[in-house]
XYZ file of C-alpha atoms in Angstrom:
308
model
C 16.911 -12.963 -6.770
C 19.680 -14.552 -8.965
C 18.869 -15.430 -12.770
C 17.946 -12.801 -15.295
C 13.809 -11.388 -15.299
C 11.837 -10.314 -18.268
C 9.625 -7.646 -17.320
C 7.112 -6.713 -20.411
C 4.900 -3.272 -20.724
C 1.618 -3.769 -22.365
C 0.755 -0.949 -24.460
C -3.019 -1.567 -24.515
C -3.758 -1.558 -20.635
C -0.145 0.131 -19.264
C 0.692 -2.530 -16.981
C 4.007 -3.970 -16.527
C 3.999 -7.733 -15.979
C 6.748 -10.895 -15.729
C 7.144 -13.310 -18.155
C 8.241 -15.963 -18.026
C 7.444 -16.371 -13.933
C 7.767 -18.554 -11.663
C 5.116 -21.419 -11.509
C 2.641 -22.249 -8.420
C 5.378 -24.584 -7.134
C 8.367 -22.914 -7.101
C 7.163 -19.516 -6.104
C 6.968 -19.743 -2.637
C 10.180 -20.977 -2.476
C 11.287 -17.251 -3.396
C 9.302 -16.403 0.366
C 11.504 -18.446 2.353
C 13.414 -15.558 3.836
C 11.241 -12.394 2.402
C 11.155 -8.803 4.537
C 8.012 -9.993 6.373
C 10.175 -12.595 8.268
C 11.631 -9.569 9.869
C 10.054 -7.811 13.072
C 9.447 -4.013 11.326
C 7.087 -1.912 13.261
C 7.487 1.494 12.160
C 3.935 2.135 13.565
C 5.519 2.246 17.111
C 7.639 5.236 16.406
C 4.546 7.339 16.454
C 4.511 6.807 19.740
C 7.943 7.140 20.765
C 9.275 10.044 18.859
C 9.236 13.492 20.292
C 9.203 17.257 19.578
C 6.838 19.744 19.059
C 6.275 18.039 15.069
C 5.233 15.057 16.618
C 3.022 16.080 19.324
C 1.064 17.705 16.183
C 1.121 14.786 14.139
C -0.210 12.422 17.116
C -2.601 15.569 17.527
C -4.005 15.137 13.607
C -4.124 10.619 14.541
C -6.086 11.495 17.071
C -8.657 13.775 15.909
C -8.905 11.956 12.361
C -8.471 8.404 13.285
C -9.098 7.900 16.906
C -6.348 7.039 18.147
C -5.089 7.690 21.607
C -1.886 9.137 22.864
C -0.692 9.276 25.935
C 1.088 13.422 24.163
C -0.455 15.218 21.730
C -1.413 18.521 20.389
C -4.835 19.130 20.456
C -4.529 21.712 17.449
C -2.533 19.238 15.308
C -5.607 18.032 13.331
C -6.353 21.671 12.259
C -2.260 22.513 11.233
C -1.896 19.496 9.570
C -5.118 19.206 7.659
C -4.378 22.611 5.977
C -0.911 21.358 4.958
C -1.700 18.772 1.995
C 1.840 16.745 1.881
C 1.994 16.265 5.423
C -2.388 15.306 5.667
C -1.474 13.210 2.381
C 1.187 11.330 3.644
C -0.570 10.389 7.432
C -3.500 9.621 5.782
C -1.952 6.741 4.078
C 0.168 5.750 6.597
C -3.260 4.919 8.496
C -3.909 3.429 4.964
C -6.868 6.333 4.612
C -9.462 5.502 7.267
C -10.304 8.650 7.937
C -13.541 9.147 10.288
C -15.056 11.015 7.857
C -15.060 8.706 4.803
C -16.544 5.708 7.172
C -19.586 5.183 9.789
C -17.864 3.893 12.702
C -15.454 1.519 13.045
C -16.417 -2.590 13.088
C -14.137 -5.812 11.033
C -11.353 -5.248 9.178
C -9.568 -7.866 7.286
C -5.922 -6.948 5.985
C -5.449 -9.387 3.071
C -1.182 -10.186 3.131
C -0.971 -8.732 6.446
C 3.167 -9.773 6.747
C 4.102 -9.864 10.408
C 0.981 -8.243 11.611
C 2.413 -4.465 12.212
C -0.890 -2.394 10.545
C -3.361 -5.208 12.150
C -2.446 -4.041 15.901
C -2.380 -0.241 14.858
C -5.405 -0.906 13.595
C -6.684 -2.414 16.405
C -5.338 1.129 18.234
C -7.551 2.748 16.243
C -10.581 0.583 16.996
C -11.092 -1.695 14.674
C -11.738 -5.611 15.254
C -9.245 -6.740 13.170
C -8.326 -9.918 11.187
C -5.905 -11.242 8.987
C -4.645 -13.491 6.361
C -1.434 -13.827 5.211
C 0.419 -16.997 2.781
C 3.727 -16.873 4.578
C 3.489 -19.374 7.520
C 6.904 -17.951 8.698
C 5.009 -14.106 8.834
C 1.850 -15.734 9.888
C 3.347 -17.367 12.928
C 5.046 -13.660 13.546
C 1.398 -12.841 14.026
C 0.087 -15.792 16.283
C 2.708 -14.922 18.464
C 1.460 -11.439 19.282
C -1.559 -12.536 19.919
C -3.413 -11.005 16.337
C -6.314 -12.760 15.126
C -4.657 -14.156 12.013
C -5.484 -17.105 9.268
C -2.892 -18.641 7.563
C -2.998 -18.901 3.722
C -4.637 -17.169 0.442
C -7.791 -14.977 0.329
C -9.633 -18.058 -0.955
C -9.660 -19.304 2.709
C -11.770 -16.936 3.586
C -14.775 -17.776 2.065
C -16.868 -18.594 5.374
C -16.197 -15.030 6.023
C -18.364 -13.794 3.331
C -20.274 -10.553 3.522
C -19.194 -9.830 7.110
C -16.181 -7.443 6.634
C -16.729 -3.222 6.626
C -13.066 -2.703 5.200
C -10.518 -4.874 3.399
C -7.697 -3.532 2.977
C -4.349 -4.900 0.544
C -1.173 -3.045 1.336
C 1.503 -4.291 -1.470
C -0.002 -7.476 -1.875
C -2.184 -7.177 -4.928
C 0.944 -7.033 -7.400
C 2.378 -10.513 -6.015
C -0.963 -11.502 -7.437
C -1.222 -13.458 -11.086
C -5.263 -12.971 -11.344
C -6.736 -9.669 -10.299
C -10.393 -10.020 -11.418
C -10.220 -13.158 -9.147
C -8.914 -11.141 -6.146
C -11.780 -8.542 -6.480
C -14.498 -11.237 -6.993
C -12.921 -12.544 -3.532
C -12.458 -9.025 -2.368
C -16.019 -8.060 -3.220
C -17.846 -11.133 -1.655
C -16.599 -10.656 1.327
C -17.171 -7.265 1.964
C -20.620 -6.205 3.331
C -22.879 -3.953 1.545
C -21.325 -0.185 1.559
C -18.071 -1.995 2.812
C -14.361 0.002 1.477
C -11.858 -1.954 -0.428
C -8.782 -0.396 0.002
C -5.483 -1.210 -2.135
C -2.031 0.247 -2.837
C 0.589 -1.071 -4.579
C 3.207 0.905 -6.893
C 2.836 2.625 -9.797
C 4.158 1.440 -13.330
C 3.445 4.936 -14.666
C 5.257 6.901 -12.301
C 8.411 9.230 -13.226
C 10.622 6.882 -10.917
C 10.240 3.980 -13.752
C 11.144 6.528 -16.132
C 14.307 7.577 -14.798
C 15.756 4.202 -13.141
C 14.233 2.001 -16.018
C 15.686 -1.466 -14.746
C 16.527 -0.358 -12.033
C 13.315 0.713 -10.517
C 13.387 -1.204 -6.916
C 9.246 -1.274 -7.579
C 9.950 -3.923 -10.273
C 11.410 -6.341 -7.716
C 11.264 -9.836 -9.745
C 10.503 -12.568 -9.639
C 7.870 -11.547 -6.386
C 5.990 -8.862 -8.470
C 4.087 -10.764 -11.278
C 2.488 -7.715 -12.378
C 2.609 -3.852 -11.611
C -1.404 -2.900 -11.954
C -2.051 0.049 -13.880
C -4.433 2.675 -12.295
C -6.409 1.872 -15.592
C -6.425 -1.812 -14.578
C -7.470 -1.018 -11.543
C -10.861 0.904 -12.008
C -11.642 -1.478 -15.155
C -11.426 -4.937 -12.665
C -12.873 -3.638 -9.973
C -16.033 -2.289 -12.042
C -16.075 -5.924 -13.383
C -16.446 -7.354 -9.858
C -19.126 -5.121 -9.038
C -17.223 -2.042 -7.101
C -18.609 1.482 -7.650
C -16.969 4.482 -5.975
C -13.936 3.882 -7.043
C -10.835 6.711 -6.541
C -7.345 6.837 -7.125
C -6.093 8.959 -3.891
C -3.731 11.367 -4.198
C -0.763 10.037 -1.990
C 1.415 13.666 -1.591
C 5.885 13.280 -0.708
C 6.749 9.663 -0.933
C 9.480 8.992 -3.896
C 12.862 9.677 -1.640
C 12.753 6.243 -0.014
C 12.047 3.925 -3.916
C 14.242 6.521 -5.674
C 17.268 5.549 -2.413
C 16.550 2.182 -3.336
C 16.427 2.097 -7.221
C 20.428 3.764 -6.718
C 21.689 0.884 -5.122
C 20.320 -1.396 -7.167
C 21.387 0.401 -10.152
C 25.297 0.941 -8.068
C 24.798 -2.900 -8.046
C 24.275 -3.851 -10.910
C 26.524 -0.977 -12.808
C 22.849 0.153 -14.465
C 22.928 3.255 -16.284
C 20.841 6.399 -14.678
C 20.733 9.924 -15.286
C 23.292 12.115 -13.501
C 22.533 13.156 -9.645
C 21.231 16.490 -10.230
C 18.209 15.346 -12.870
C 17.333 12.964 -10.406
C 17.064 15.291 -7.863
C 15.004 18.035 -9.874
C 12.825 14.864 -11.228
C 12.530 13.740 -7.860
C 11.071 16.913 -5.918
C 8.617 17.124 -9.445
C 7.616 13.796 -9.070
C 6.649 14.677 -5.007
C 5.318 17.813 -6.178
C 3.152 16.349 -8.736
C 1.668 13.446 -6.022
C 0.398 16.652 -3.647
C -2.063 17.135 -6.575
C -2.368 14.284 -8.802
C -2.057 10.202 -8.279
C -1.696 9.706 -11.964
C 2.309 9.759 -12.072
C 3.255 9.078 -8.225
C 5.167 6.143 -7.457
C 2.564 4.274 -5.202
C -1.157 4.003 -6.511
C -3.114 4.067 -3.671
C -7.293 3.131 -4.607
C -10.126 2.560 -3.151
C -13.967 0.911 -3.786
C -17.212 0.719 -2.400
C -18.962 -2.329 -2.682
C -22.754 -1.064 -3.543
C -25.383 -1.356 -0.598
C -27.832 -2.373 -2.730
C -25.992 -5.443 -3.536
């Protein structure tokens, strides 16, 4: 967006926040012709792609998330399983609903859902699913396929209360100015035992460190605030969550590091030469296999308590 952005780090909770921002009025102005006005399914080229790779990877969706294919591999849940970047990386792709970690599939509500692609994969992999989504442009994107989605904030969902087994936010939470309000929200309308699921990217990552303003993550003025992992845990233990994890999210930096060059080419922004990047690059991917504390995507989830 034109005009110049203040981005601020705050040393006390490591967040990275905007300010000034826009106000409640002019902000959605900035959404008039965001990505999510765009038809971008890259959920479909599961299906379509071919080769011996693929056959195993629709092999591992099928045995770990139930979803059918008309080709697969029935030994690509056991190859790819034992290979952590490639598990890692499918895993969130299907935003980490693995059979294992749930008890059966039931309602689903994808809070920001854009132009609906993730809400009719997840319908693939059995889930009744619903969303909500500000952008009448992206929500109409939706009505016209047919998904089952509401147009406007998460607030509009309060005669949904308590009815939901997973919520799910997939870069939504950092266009956000109050997060304990999102997780009261978030929390109420899960059921008891339900899975709040969230990723968004990481201000603590190595790919802030080496682009600085450049980091395409930043993206002002629609980010209001890059979420520490710290942040996180701390809001959603305030809104009653327990079982909360940061999920190691394995290879994923090659497509914001691509990104952070041009907008650094763009802007004639000062980086370090080609070859740290690259070295920095394959450490940062390495380090994500193992460890979600410097990757550039957090990706966490919560359990609302059954007792509650």
């Amino acid at each position: 967006m034109p005009d110049v952005w203040t981005m601020h780090y705050c040393e006390n909770c490591h967040s990275i926040y905007l300010n000034p921002r826009p106000d409640a009025t002019s902000l959605p102005a900035a959404y008039e012709d965001y990505l999510t006005h765009v038809e971008q399914n890259t959920y479909e080229e599961i299906y379509s792609r071919t080769g011996i790779f693929w056959t195993l990877v629709r092999g591992y969706l099928r045995g770990g998330f139930n979803i059918d294919f008309d080709s697969s591999c029935k030994w690509g849940y056991l190859i790819i399983r034992s290979f952590p970047p490639a598990r890692q990386k499918l895993d969130r792709f299907c935003r980490n609903l693995n059979l294992n970690r749930l008890r059966g599939f039931g309602r689903l509500l994808d809070v920001g859902c854009g132009n609906g692609a993730f809400l009719a994969f997840a319908e693939k992999m059995g889930w009744k699913a619903e969303g909500v989504e500000p952008d009448p442009v992206a929500a109409n994107l939706c009505a016209e396929k047919g998904l089952d989605v509401r147009c406007g904030f998460i607030d509009e969902m309060d005669d949904r209360q308590g009815v939901y087994d997973v919520l799910t936010m997939n870069h939504v939470i950092e266009h956000a100015a109050n997060l304990d309000h999102i997780m009261i929200k978030s929390f109420a309308l899960l059921r008891p035992g339900g899975l709040l699921w969230i990723a968004l990217p990481n201000p603590n990552g190595l790919g802030l460190k080496m682009f600085g303003a450049a980091f395409s993550a930043l993206h002002p003025p629609y980010h209001l605030c890059l979420y520490s992992q710290r942040s996180l845990r701390d809001a959603m233990h305030r809104a009653g969550f327990d079982g909360v994890r940061v999920i190691r999210r394995g290879f994923h930096a090659r497509v914001h590091w691509r990104d952070s060059l041009k907008i650094s080419k763009k802007y004639s922004l000062a980086i370090p030469h080609a070859q740290i990047r690259y070295v920095v690059r394959w450490i940062s991917d390495f380090l994500s296999v193992f460890t979600p504390r410097w990757s550039e995507e957090t990706v966490i989830i919560a359990y609302r308590p059954i007792n509650s």
